[in-house]
């Protein structure tokens, strides 16, 4: 009976207080030695308690090949292709809020970031574990796959109501939703979601989808700005993961022989010399950079009349298609929509 109740006597906070007291005390060494076994057992207990805490979220695993009966079909949208220079050139960036709706979108994203940080025990003090990364990325990617689909549904319904062409918006939005889903499926090969994480997935579908649907109906520009800021945070996460893998701080993933999911190799067509967790992180980060630039640009456009500048006009194949990957702030409307003049206080930009 005593054995079953013992774990409840010591909490993680009490362990920290005991360790601090031991470090600051002026008691004789023999006294500290007497309590060393107790402190050791308490630290052990805290470690196992943390493992149990994360086990309801995710369980780490090594990628395996798909079962033989799995039907593998061609993806709806082919995986994006990048040069090595593009993969290495992606960096965190931020578009400064310029109006009230921008500031509201930015504060909502930052507030959500703090909640996720607290829930997954993320700090800047020490590197994250694979379990922390898995929990964080699985949740974020399940959320990130929602806005693109919501926006595509909005554009689809708008086209049906008005009986007009969509001018390329739906394709880019559906491609974004599919791409984010591929991120999630890739990471599902690296971690098994626990029961609580699966509840969060249901919440993302049932609650977040409807919030997004309402938000885009009220203000499409606010909605896309919010998504742009959400992608900025995703790039921060993947950049941190890249650095910690490079520095050998992520056990398992820092090993270049660690196998990456087969679904990722096929989707991005990753060459043999880049089939490592480090390069996989860079491929996904490049995707997020593209979504960041695209959504910040969409937030600047006239939602009813402007065409999608990221899709080629088949009747004018010489028209340039902007590259959003290396444009953290997105493009201003006058940069991508023909005939629109820049505001007087806006300096001229060159389309990249």
PDB file of C-alpha atoms in Angstrom, residues 37-240:
ATOM      1  CA  UNK A  37      19.512   8.377  -2.901  1.00  0.00           C
ATOM      2  CA  UNK A  38      16.204  10.109  -2.164  1.00  0.00           C
ATOM      3  CA  UNK A  39      16.977  12.913  -4.633  1.00  0.00           C
ATOM      4  CA  UNK A  40      18.025  10.370  -7.246  1.00  0.00           C
ATOM      5  CA  UNK A  41      14.800   8.413  -6.842  1.00  0.00           C
ATOM      6  CA  UNK A  42      12.775  11.620  -7.010  1.00  0.00           C
ATOM      7  CA  UNK A  43      14.493  12.730 -10.231  1.00  0.00           C
ATOM      8  CA  UNK A  44      13.822   9.278 -11.691  1.00  0.00           C
ATOM      9  CA  UNK A  45      10.180   9.614 -10.768  1.00  0.00           C
ATOM     10  CA  UNK A  46       9.975  13.055 -12.396  1.00  0.00           C
ATOM     11  CA  UNK A  47      11.519  11.713 -15.593  1.00  0.00           C
ATOM     12  CA  UNK A  48       8.989   8.866 -15.833  1.00  0.00           C
ATOM     13  CA  UNK A  49       6.185  11.272 -14.963  1.00  0.00           C
ATOM     14  CA  UNK A  50       7.201  13.493 -17.902  1.00  0.00           C
ATOM     15  CA  UNK A  51       7.259  10.481 -20.211  1.00  0.00           C
ATOM     16  CA  UNK A  52       3.743   9.547 -19.096  1.00  0.00           C
ATOM     17  CA  UNK A  53       2.646  13.144 -19.694  1.00  0.00           C
ATOM     18  CA  UNK A  54       3.832  13.081 -23.314  1.00  0.00           C
ATOM     19  CA  UNK A  55       2.667   9.516 -23.945  1.00  0.00           C
ATOM     20  CA  UNK A  56      -0.946  10.749 -24.035  1.00  0.00           C
ATOM     21  CA  UNK A  57       0.176  13.041 -26.860  1.00  0.00           C
ATOM     22  CA  UNK A  58       2.639  11.037 -28.959  1.00  0.00           C
ATOM     23  CA  UNK A  59       4.940   8.038 -28.957  1.00  0.00           C
ATOM     24  CA  UNK A  60       8.141   8.233 -31.002  1.00  0.00           C
ATOM     25  CA  UNK A  61       8.727   5.607 -33.668  1.00  0.00           C
ATOM     26  CA  UNK A  62      11.051   4.767 -36.559  1.00  0.00           C
ATOM     27  CA  UNK A  63       9.473   4.993 -40.035  1.00  0.00           C
ATOM     28  CA  UNK A  64       8.423   1.695 -41.598  1.00  0.00           C
ATOM     29  CA  UNK A  65       7.432   0.778 -45.143  1.00  0.00           C
ATOM     30  CA  UNK A  66       3.752   0.782 -46.040  1.00  0.00           C
ATOM     31  CA  UNK A  67       1.974  -2.594 -45.734  1.00  0.00           C
ATOM     32  CA  UNK A  68       1.885  -4.544 -49.032  1.00  0.00           C
ATOM     33  CA  UNK A  69      -1.894  -4.068 -49.363  1.00  0.00           C
ATOM     34  CA  UNK A  70      -1.633  -0.268 -49.246  1.00  0.00           C
ATOM     35  CA  UNK A  71      -2.779   1.268 -52.527  1.00  0.00           C
ATOM     36  CA  UNK A  72      -0.312   3.960 -53.563  1.00  0.00           C
ATOM     37  CA  UNK A  73      -1.754   6.416 -56.088  1.00  0.00           C
ATOM     38  CA  UNK A  74      -0.370   9.493 -57.776  1.00  0.00           C
ATOM     39  CA  UNK A  75      -0.848  12.593 -55.604  1.00  0.00           C
ATOM     40  CA  UNK A  76      -3.538  15.076 -56.581  1.00  0.00           C
ATOM     41  CA  UNK A  77      -0.838  17.706 -56.788  1.00  0.00           C
ATOM     42  CA  UNK A  78       2.794  16.730 -57.454  1.00  0.00           C
ATOM     43  CA  UNK A  79       5.256  17.599 -54.713  1.00  0.00           C
ATOM     44  CA  UNK A  80       7.029  20.943 -55.111  1.00  0.00           C
ATOM     45  CA  UNK A  81      10.589  21.002 -56.406  1.00  0.00           C
ATOM     46  CA  UNK A  82      13.330  23.181 -54.955  1.00  0.00           C
ATOM     47  CA  UNK A  83      16.936  23.935 -55.722  1.00  0.00           C
ATOM     48  CA  UNK A  84      19.476  23.444 -52.960  1.00  0.00           C
ATOM     49  CA  UNK A  85      19.981  27.215 -52.885  1.00  0.00           C
ATOM     50  CA  UNK A  86      16.265  27.787 -52.239  1.00  0.00           C
ATOM     51  CA  UNK A  87      16.167  25.195 -49.447  1.00  0.00           C
ATOM     52  CA  UNK A  88      19.121  26.831 -47.690  1.00  0.00           C
ATOM     53  CA  UNK A  89      17.990  30.425 -48.286  1.00  0.00           C
ATOM     54  CA  UNK A  90      14.694  30.186 -46.369  1.00  0.00           C
ATOM     55  CA  UNK A  91      14.876  32.183 -43.152  1.00  0.00           C
ATOM     56  CA  UNK A  92      12.320  33.336 -40.579  1.00  0.00           C
ATOM     57  CA  UNK A  93      10.757  36.635 -41.526  1.00  0.00           C
ATOM     58  CA  UNK A  94       7.953  38.863 -40.350  1.00  0.00           C
ATOM     59  CA  UNK A  95       5.514  41.242 -41.974  1.00  0.00           C
ATOM     60  CA  UNK A  96       4.854  44.141 -39.640  1.00  0.00           C
ATOM     61  CA  UNK A  97       1.127  44.707 -38.971  1.00  0.00           C
ATOM     62  CA  UNK A  98      -0.108  47.811 -40.801  1.00  0.00           C
ATOM     63  CA  UNK A  99      -3.723  48.055 -39.679  1.00  0.00           C
ATOM     64  CA  UNK A 100      -6.069  46.977 -36.904  1.00  0.00           C
ATOM     65  CA  UNK A 101      -6.982  43.629 -38.515  1.00  0.00           C
ATOM     66  CA  UNK A 102      -3.275  42.849 -39.049  1.00  0.00           C
ATOM     67  CA  UNK A 103      -2.529  43.534 -35.394  1.00  0.00           C
ATOM     68  CA  UNK A 104      -5.458  41.363 -34.284  1.00  0.00           C
ATOM     69  CA  UNK A 105      -4.300  38.484 -36.505  1.00  0.00           C
ATOM     70  CA  UNK A 106      -0.731  38.789 -35.211  1.00  0.00           C
ATOM     71  CA  UNK A 107      -1.790  38.824 -31.553  1.00  0.00           C
ATOM     72  CA  UNK A 108      -4.041  35.794 -32.011  1.00  0.00           C
ATOM     73  CA  UNK A 109      -1.184  33.817 -33.556  1.00  0.00           C
ATOM     74  CA  UNK A 110       1.293  34.875 -30.865  1.00  0.00           C
ATOM     75  CA  UNK A 111      -1.192  33.947 -28.146  1.00  0.00           C
ATOM     76  CA  UNK A 112      -1.708  30.517 -29.700  1.00  0.00           C
ATOM     77  CA  UNK A 113       2.076  30.094 -29.943  1.00  0.00           C
ATOM     78  CA  UNK A 114       2.483  30.722 -26.209  1.00  0.00           C
ATOM     79  CA  UNK A 115      -0.226  28.181 -25.378  1.00  0.00           C
ATOM     80  CA  UNK A 116       1.421  25.504 -27.537  1.00  0.00           C
ATOM     81  CA  UNK A 117       4.832  26.315 -26.027  1.00  0.00           C
ATOM     82  CA  UNK A 118       3.452  25.873 -22.534  1.00  0.00           C
ATOM     83  CA  UNK A 119       1.598  22.665 -23.395  1.00  0.00           C
ATOM     84  CA  UNK A 120       4.689  21.040 -24.936  1.00  0.00           C
ATOM     85  CA  UNK A 121       7.186  22.373 -22.383  1.00  0.00           C
ATOM     86  CA  UNK A 122       9.104  24.449 -24.934  1.00  0.00           C
ATOM     87  CA  UNK A 123      11.669  26.987 -23.706  1.00  0.00           C
ATOM     88  CA  UNK A 124      14.744  28.636 -25.195  1.00  0.00           C
ATOM     89  CA  UNK A 125      16.908  27.246 -22.403  1.00  0.00           C
ATOM     90  CA  UNK A 126      17.564  23.759 -23.777  1.00  0.00           C
ATOM     91  CA  UNK A 127      17.057  21.795 -27.009  1.00  0.00           C
ATOM     92  CA  UNK A 128      13.764  20.000 -27.515  1.00  0.00           C
ATOM     93  CA  UNK A 129      13.459  16.228 -27.480  1.00  0.00           C
ATOM     94  CA  UNK A 130      12.082  14.238 -30.404  1.00  0.00           C
ATOM     95  CA  UNK A 131       8.898  13.655 -28.395  1.00  0.00           C
ATOM     96  CA  UNK A 132       8.410  17.389 -27.883  1.00  0.00           C
ATOM     97  CA  UNK A 133       8.985  18.075 -31.569  1.00  0.00           C
ATOM     98  CA  UNK A 134       6.640  15.260 -32.568  1.00  0.00           C
ATOM     99  CA  UNK A 135       3.836  16.515 -30.319  1.00  0.00           C
ATOM    100  CA  UNK A 136       4.302  20.083 -31.504  1.00  0.00           C
ATOM    101  CA  UNK A 137       4.554  19.331 -35.228  1.00  0.00           C
ATOM    102  CA  UNK A 138       1.693  16.824 -35.339  1.00  0.00           C
ATOM    103  CA  UNK A 139      -0.639  19.334 -33.711  1.00  0.00           C
ATOM    104  CA  UNK A 140       0.502  22.282 -35.832  1.00  0.00           C
ATOM    105  CA  UNK A 141       0.287  20.365 -39.105  1.00  0.00           C
ATOM    106  CA  UNK A 142      -3.216  19.102 -38.295  1.00  0.00           C
ATOM    107  CA  UNK A 143      -4.226  22.753 -37.849  1.00  0.00           C
ATOM    108  CA  UNK A 144      -2.260  24.046 -40.850  1.00  0.00           C
ATOM    109  CA  UNK A 145      -4.102  21.704 -43.221  1.00  0.00           C
ATOM    110  CA  UNK A 146      -7.465  23.345 -42.451  1.00  0.00           C
ATOM    111  CA  UNK A 147      -7.318  26.986 -43.726  1.00  0.00           C
ATOM    112  CA  UNK A 148      -6.413  26.136 -47.328  1.00  0.00           C
ATOM    113  CA  UNK A 149      -9.365  23.778 -47.650  1.00  0.00           C
ATOM    114  CA  UNK A 150     -11.717  26.299 -46.012  1.00  0.00           C
ATOM    115  CA  UNK A 151     -10.616  29.062 -48.375  1.00  0.00           C
ATOM    116  CA  UNK A 152     -10.963  26.750 -51.393  1.00  0.00           C
ATOM    117  CA  UNK A 153     -14.530  25.866 -50.343  1.00  0.00           C
ATOM    118  CA  UNK A 154     -15.322  29.582 -50.017  1.00  0.00           C
ATOM    119  CA  UNK A 155     -13.971  30.293 -53.496  1.00  0.00           C
ATOM    120  CA  UNK A 156     -15.866  27.295 -54.897  1.00  0.00           C
ATOM    121  CA  UNK A 157     -19.177  28.443 -53.417  1.00  0.00           C
ATOM    122  CA  UNK A 158     -18.550  32.032 -54.519  1.00  0.00           C
ATOM    123  CA  UNK A 159     -17.929  30.841 -58.087  1.00  0.00           C
ATOM    124  CA  UNK A 160     -21.169  28.833 -57.999  1.00  0.00           C
ATOM    125  CA  UNK A 161     -23.183  31.773 -56.647  1.00  0.00           C
ATOM    126  CA  UNK A 162     -21.841  34.281 -59.148  1.00  0.00           C
ATOM    127  CA  UNK A 163     -21.459  31.933 -62.096  1.00  0.00           C
ATOM    128  CA  UNK A 164     -17.993  33.326 -62.736  1.00  0.00           C
ATOM    129  CA  UNK A 165     -14.498  31.939 -63.206  1.00  0.00           C
ATOM    130  CA  UNK A 166     -12.406  31.591 -60.056  1.00  0.00           C
ATOM    131  CA  UNK A 167      -9.253  32.914 -61.821  1.00  0.00           C
ATOM    132  CA  UNK A 168      -6.936  30.339 -60.325  1.00  0.00           C
ATOM    133  CA  UNK A 169      -7.488  30.817 -56.596  1.00  0.00           C
ATOM    134  CA  UNK A 170      -8.941  27.373 -55.836  1.00  0.00           C
ATOM    135  CA  UNK A 171      -6.006  25.488 -57.332  1.00  0.00           C
ATOM    136  CA  UNK A 172      -3.422  27.218 -55.157  1.00  0.00           C
ATOM    137  CA  UNK A 173      -5.578  26.899 -52.025  1.00  0.00           C
ATOM    138  CA  UNK A 174      -6.305  23.201 -52.575  1.00  0.00           C
ATOM    139  CA  UNK A 175      -2.630  22.606 -53.288  1.00  0.00           C
ATOM    140  CA  UNK A 176      -1.756  24.273 -49.981  1.00  0.00           C
ATOM    141  CA  UNK A 177      -4.248  22.094 -48.085  1.00  0.00           C
ATOM    142  CA  UNK A 178      -2.905  18.954 -49.775  1.00  0.00           C
ATOM    143  CA  UNK A 179       0.688  19.962 -49.088  1.00  0.00           C
ATOM    144  CA  UNK A 180      -0.004  20.520 -45.381  1.00  0.00           C
ATOM    145  CA  UNK A 181      -1.748  17.142 -45.233  1.00  0.00           C
ATOM    146  CA  UNK A 182       1.378  15.546 -46.708  1.00  0.00           C
ATOM    147  CA  UNK A 183       3.390  17.168 -43.916  1.00  0.00           C
ATOM    148  CA  UNK A 184       1.076  15.540 -41.381  1.00  0.00           C
ATOM    149  CA  UNK A 185       1.204  12.129 -43.073  1.00  0.00           C
ATOM    150  CA  UNK A 186       5.000  12.364 -43.197  1.00  0.00           C
ATOM    151  CA  UNK A 187       5.216  13.085 -39.488  1.00  0.00           C
ATOM    152  CA  UNK A 188       2.710  10.354 -38.644  1.00  0.00           C
ATOM    153  CA  UNK A 189       5.462   7.965 -39.747  1.00  0.00           C
ATOM    154  CA  UNK A 190       7.722   9.440 -37.073  1.00  0.00           C
ATOM    155  CA  UNK A 191       5.260   9.477 -34.182  1.00  0.00           C
ATOM    156  CA  UNK A 192       2.118   7.659 -33.096  1.00  0.00           C
ATOM    157  CA  UNK A 193      -0.542  10.074 -31.779  1.00  0.00           C
ATOM    158  CA  UNK A 194      -1.923   9.220 -28.339  1.00  0.00           C
ATOM    159  CA  UNK A 195      -5.599   9.377 -27.396  1.00  0.00           C
ATOM    160  CA  UNK A 196      -5.392  13.009 -26.287  1.00  0.00           C
ATOM    161  CA  UNK A 197      -3.658  14.097 -29.495  1.00  0.00           C
ATOM    162  CA  UNK A 198      -6.384  12.393 -31.524  1.00  0.00           C
ATOM    163  CA  UNK A 199      -8.961  14.350 -29.541  1.00  0.00           C
ATOM    164  CA  UNK A 200      -7.085  17.497 -30.533  1.00  0.00           C
ATOM    165  CA  UNK A 201      -7.306  16.412 -34.165  1.00  0.00           C
ATOM    166  CA  UNK A 202     -11.089  16.118 -33.793  1.00  0.00           C
ATOM    167  CA  UNK A 203     -11.161  19.548 -32.185  1.00  0.00           C
ATOM    168  CA  UNK A 204      -9.173  20.980 -35.081  1.00  0.00           C
ATOM    169  CA  UNK A 205     -11.663  19.568 -37.551  1.00  0.00           C
ATOM    170  CA  UNK A 206     -14.835  20.331 -35.616  1.00  0.00           C
ATOM    171  CA  UNK A 207     -13.957  23.660 -34.035  1.00  0.00           C
ATOM    172  CA  UNK A 208     -11.094  25.248 -35.954  1.00  0.00           C
ATOM    173  CA  UNK A 209     -12.664  24.484 -39.348  1.00  0.00           C
ATOM    174  CA  UNK A 210     -15.849  26.313 -38.411  1.00  0.00           C
ATOM    175  CA  UNK A 211     -13.940  29.230 -36.879  1.00  0.00           C
ATOM    176  CA  UNK A 212     -11.938  29.545 -40.099  1.00  0.00           C
ATOM    177  CA  UNK A 213     -15.080  29.290 -42.221  1.00  0.00           C
ATOM    178  CA  UNK A 214     -16.747  32.105 -40.284  1.00  0.00           C
ATOM    179  CA  UNK A 215     -13.588  34.254 -40.201  1.00  0.00           C
ATOM    180  CA  UNK A 216     -13.092  34.071 -43.962  1.00  0.00           C
ATOM    181  CA  UNK A 217     -16.735  34.817 -44.588  1.00  0.00           C
ATOM    182  CA  UNK A 218     -16.462  37.970 -42.430  1.00  0.00           C
ATOM    183  CA  UNK A 219     -13.085  39.136 -43.764  1.00  0.00           C
ATOM    184  CA  UNK A 220     -11.059  37.177 -46.335  1.00  0.00           C
ATOM    185  CA  UNK A 221      -8.151  39.617 -46.025  1.00  0.00           C
ATOM    186  CA  UNK A 222      -7.949  39.149 -42.242  1.00  0.00           C
ATOM    187  CA  UNK A 223      -8.175  35.394 -42.711  1.00  0.00           C
ATOM    188  CA  UNK A 224      -5.237  35.205 -45.122  1.00  0.00           C
ATOM    189  CA  UNK A 225      -3.151  37.551 -42.977  1.00  0.00           C
ATOM    190  CA  UNK A 226      -3.785  35.263 -40.004  1.00  0.00           C
ATOM    191  CA  UNK A 227      -2.638  32.249 -42.044  1.00  0.00           C
ATOM    192  CA  UNK A 228       0.444  34.165 -43.176  1.00  0.00           C
ATOM    193  CA  UNK A 229       1.403  34.829 -39.553  1.00  0.00           C
ATOM    194  CA  UNK A 230       0.666  31.204 -38.671  1.00  0.00           C
ATOM    195  CA  UNK A 231       3.139  30.120 -41.355  1.00  0.00           C
ATOM    196  CA  UNK A 232       5.751  32.509 -39.950  1.00  0.00           C
ATOM    197  CA  UNK A 233       5.591  30.613 -36.660  1.00  0.00           C
ATOM    198  CA  UNK A 234       5.892  27.269 -38.457  1.00  0.00           C
ATOM    199  CA  UNK A 235       9.094  28.475 -40.127  1.00  0.00           C
ATOM    200  CA  UNK A 236      10.514  29.467 -36.720  1.00  0.00           C
ATOM    201  CA  UNK A 237       9.824  25.931 -35.446  1.00  0.00           C
ATOM    202  CA  UNK A 238      11.422  24.180 -38.423  1.00  0.00           C
ATOM    203  CA  UNK A 239      14.416  26.536 -38.386  1.00  0.00           C
ATOM    204  CA  UNK A 240      15.025  25.716 -34.742  1.00  0.00           C
TER     205      UNK A 240
END
